[in-house]
Coordinates of C-alpha atoms in Angstrom, one line a residue:
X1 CA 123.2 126.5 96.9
X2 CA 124.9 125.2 100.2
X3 CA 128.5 124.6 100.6
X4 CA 128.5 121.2 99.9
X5 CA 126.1 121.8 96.8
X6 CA 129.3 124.5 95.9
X7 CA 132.4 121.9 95.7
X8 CA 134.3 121.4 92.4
X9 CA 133.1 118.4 90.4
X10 CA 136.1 116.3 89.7
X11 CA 135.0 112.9 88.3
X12 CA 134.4 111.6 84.7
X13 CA 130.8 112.4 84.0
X14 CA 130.2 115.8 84.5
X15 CA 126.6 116.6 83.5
X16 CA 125.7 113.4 85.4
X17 CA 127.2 114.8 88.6
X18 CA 125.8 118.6 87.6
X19 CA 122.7 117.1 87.3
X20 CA 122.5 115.4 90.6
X21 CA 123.5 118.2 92.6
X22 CA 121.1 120.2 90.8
X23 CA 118.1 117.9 91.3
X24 CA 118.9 117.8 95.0
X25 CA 119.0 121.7 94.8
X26 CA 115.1 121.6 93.4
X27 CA 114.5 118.8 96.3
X28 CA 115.6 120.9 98.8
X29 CA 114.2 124.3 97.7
X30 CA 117.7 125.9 97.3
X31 CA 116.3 126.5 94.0
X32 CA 113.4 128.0 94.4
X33 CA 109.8 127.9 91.7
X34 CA 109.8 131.6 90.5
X35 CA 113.3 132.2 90.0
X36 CA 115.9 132.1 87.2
X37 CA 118.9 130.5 87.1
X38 CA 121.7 131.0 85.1
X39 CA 123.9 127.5 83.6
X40 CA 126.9 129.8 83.5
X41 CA 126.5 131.3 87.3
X42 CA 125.6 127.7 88.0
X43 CA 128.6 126.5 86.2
X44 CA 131.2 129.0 88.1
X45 CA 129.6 127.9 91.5
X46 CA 130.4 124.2 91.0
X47 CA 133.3 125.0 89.2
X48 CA 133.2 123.4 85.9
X49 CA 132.6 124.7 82.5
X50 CA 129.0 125.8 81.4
X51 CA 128.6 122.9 79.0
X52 CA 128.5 119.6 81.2
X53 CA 125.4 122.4 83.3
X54 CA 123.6 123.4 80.4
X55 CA 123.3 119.7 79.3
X56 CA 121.9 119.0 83.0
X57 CA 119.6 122.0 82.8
X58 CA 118.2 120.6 78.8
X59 CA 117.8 117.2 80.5
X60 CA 115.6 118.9 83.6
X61 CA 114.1 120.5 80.4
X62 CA 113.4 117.3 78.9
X63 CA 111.8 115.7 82.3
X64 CA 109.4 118.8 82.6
X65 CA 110.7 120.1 85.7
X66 CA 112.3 123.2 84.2
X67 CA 112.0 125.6 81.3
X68 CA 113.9 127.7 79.6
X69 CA 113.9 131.5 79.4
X70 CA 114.9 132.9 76.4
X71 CA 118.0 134.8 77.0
X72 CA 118.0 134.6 80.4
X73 CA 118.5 131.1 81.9
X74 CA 116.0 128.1 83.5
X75 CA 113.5 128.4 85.9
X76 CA 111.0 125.5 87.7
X77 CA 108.2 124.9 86.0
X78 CA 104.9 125.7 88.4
X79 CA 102.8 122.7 88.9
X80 CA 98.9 123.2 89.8
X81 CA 96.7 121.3 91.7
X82 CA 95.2 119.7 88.3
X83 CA 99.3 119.0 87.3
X84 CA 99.9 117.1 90.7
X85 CA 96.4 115.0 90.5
X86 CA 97.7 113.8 86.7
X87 CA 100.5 113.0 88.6
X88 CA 98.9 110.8 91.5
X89 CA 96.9 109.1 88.8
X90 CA 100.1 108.1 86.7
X91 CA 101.7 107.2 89.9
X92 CA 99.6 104.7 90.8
X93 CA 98.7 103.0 87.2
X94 CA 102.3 102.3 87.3
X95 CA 104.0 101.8 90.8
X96 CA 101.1 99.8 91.8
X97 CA 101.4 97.1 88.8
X98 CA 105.6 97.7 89.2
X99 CA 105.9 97.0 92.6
X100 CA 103.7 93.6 92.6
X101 CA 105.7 92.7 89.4
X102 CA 109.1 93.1 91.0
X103 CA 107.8 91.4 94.7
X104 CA 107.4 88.6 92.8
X105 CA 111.2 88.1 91.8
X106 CA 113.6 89.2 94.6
X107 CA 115.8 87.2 96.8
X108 CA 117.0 87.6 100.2
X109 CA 119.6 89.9 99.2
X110 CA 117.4 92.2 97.5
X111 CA 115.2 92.9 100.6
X112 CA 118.0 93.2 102.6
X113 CA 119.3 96.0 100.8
X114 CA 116.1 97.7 100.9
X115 CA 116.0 97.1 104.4
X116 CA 119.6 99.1 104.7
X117 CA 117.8 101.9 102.9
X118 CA 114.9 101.9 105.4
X119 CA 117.1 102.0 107.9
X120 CA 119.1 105.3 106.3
X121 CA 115.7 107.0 106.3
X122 CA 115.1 106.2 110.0
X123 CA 118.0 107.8 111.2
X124 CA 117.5 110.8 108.7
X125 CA 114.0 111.5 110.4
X126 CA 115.1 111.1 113.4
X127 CA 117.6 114.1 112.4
X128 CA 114.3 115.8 111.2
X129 CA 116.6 115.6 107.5
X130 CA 113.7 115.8 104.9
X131 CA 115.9 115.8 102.2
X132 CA 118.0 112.7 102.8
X133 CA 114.4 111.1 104.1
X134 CA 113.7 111.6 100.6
X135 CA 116.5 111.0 98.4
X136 CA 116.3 107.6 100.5
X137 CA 112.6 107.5 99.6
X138 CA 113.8 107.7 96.0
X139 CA 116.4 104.8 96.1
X140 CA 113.8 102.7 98.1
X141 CA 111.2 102.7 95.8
X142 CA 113.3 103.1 92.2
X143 CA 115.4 99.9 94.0
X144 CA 112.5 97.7 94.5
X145 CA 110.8 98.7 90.8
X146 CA 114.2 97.7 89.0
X147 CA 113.1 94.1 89.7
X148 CA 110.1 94.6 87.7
X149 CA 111.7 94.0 84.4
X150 CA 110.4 97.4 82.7
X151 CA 113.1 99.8 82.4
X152 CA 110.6 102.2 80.8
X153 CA 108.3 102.1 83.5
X154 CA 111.3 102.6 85.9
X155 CA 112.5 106.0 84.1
X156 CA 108.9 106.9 83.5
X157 CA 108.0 106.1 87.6
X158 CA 111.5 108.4 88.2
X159 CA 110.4 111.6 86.2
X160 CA 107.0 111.7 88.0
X161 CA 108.6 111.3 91.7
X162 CA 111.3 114.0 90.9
X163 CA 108.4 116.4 89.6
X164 CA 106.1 116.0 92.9
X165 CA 109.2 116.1 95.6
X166 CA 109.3 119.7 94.9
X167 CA 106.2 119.9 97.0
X168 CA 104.9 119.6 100.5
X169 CA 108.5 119.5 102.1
X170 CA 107.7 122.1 104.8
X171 CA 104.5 120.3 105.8
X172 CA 106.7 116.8 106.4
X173 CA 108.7 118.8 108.6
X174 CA 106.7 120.4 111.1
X175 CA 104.1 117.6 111.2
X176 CA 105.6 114.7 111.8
X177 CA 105.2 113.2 108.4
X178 CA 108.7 111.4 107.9
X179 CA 108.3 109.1 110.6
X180 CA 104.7 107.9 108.9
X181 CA 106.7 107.7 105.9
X182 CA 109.3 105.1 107.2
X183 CA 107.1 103.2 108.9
X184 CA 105.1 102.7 105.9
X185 CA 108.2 101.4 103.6
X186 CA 108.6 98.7 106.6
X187 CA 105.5 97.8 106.0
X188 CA 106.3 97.3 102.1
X189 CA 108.9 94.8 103.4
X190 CA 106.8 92.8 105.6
X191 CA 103.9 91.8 103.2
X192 CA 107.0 91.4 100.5
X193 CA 109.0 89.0 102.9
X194 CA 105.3 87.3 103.9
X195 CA 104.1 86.9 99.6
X196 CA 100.8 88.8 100.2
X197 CA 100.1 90.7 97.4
X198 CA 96.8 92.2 98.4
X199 CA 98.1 93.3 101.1
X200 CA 101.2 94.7 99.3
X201 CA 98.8 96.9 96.5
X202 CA 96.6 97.9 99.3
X203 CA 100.0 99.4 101.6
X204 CA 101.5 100.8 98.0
X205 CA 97.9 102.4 97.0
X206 CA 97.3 104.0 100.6
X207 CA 101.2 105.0 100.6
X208 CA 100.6 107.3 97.5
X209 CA 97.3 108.3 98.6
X210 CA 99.4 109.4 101.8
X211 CA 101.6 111.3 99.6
X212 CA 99.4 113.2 97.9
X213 CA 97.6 114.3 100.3
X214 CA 101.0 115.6 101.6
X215 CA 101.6 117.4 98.5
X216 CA 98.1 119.3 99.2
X217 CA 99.0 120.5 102.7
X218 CA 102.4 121.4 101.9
X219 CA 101.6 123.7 98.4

């Protein structure tokens, strides 16, 4: 992993900080679908003990985006183009129905911190940074569905996004893809801020179509 991805871990929760930097590892490709990785080399290189790692691998485990190999360590689990449709189809059964749910309850405030995060992902595609595009991708969409009132859906809508951002990050770098990206979360906003739900489900339904299809070029 980088250098920054290498630093000790030094607050109180240690798998939840092991498992962040280990999901951003899989975002990124620093750890790469094939491979295997052991906790304990993972453990020395972030410089805690192999416990608070191994519980961060078993919860990748848990979200199928890992598996275990016997003896050996973890590796990605390979997702086919059948996987990544099941995927798409979840997606939208449940962001599509979240997101209308939660337009319907936030204030001012609320936008306006999406609006912050829209405007972290502009200047991280304007850096050409895929990876911080995404994470703020993440915090944009898993903000806005935390108003919906479903905390099941929300975890549920998190596991699937995690499992998909594995793929397609080459193809949003060389063609052009993050700035499509952006524009289309400011468009979220707009029909939000203006009450029109059609128009909301039909920006939401085209923005996953959009990222599908991404998934297709990049794999």
């Amino acid at each position: 992993m980088s250098e920054s991805a290498s630093q000790p871990l030094r607050h109180t929760s240690l798998r939840d900080q092991a498992l962040e930097v280990i999901r951003q590892a899989l975002v990124s490709g620093e750890i790469k679908p094939g491979e295997i990785y052991s906790a304990a080399a993972l453990a020395t290189r972030l410089g805690v003990s192999g416990s608070p790692v191994r519980e961060a691998m078993l919860t990748l485990v848990n979200q199928g985006l890992m598996e275990p190999v016997r003896n050996r360590g973890y590796r990605v689990v390979p997702m086919s183009e059948h996987d990544l449709d099941e995927v798409y189809e979840m997606r939208l059964l449940l962001e599509v129905h979240g997101t209308l749910q939660a337009a319907g309850s936030m204030s001012k405030g609320d936008l306006a911190r999406l609006e912050s995060t829209v405007a972290d992902m502009e200047a991280a595609a304007g850096q050409g940074d895929v990876v911080q595009v995404l994470e703020a991708d993440r915090q944009f969409h898993l903000g806005l569905l935390a108003h919906c009132g479903n905390k099941r859906l929300v975890k549920t809508v998190e596991t699937l996004r995690d499992q998909t951002r594995l793929y397609g990050l080459e193809y949003l770098a060389k063609h052009g893809t993050l700035t499509d990206i952006v524009h289309e979360h400011r468009d979220i906003l707009t029909a939000i801020a203006d009450g029109d739900l059609p128009r909301l489900e039909s920006i939401i339904r085209a923005h996953l179509h959009h990222v599908r299809s991404d998934w297709a070029d990049g794999d």
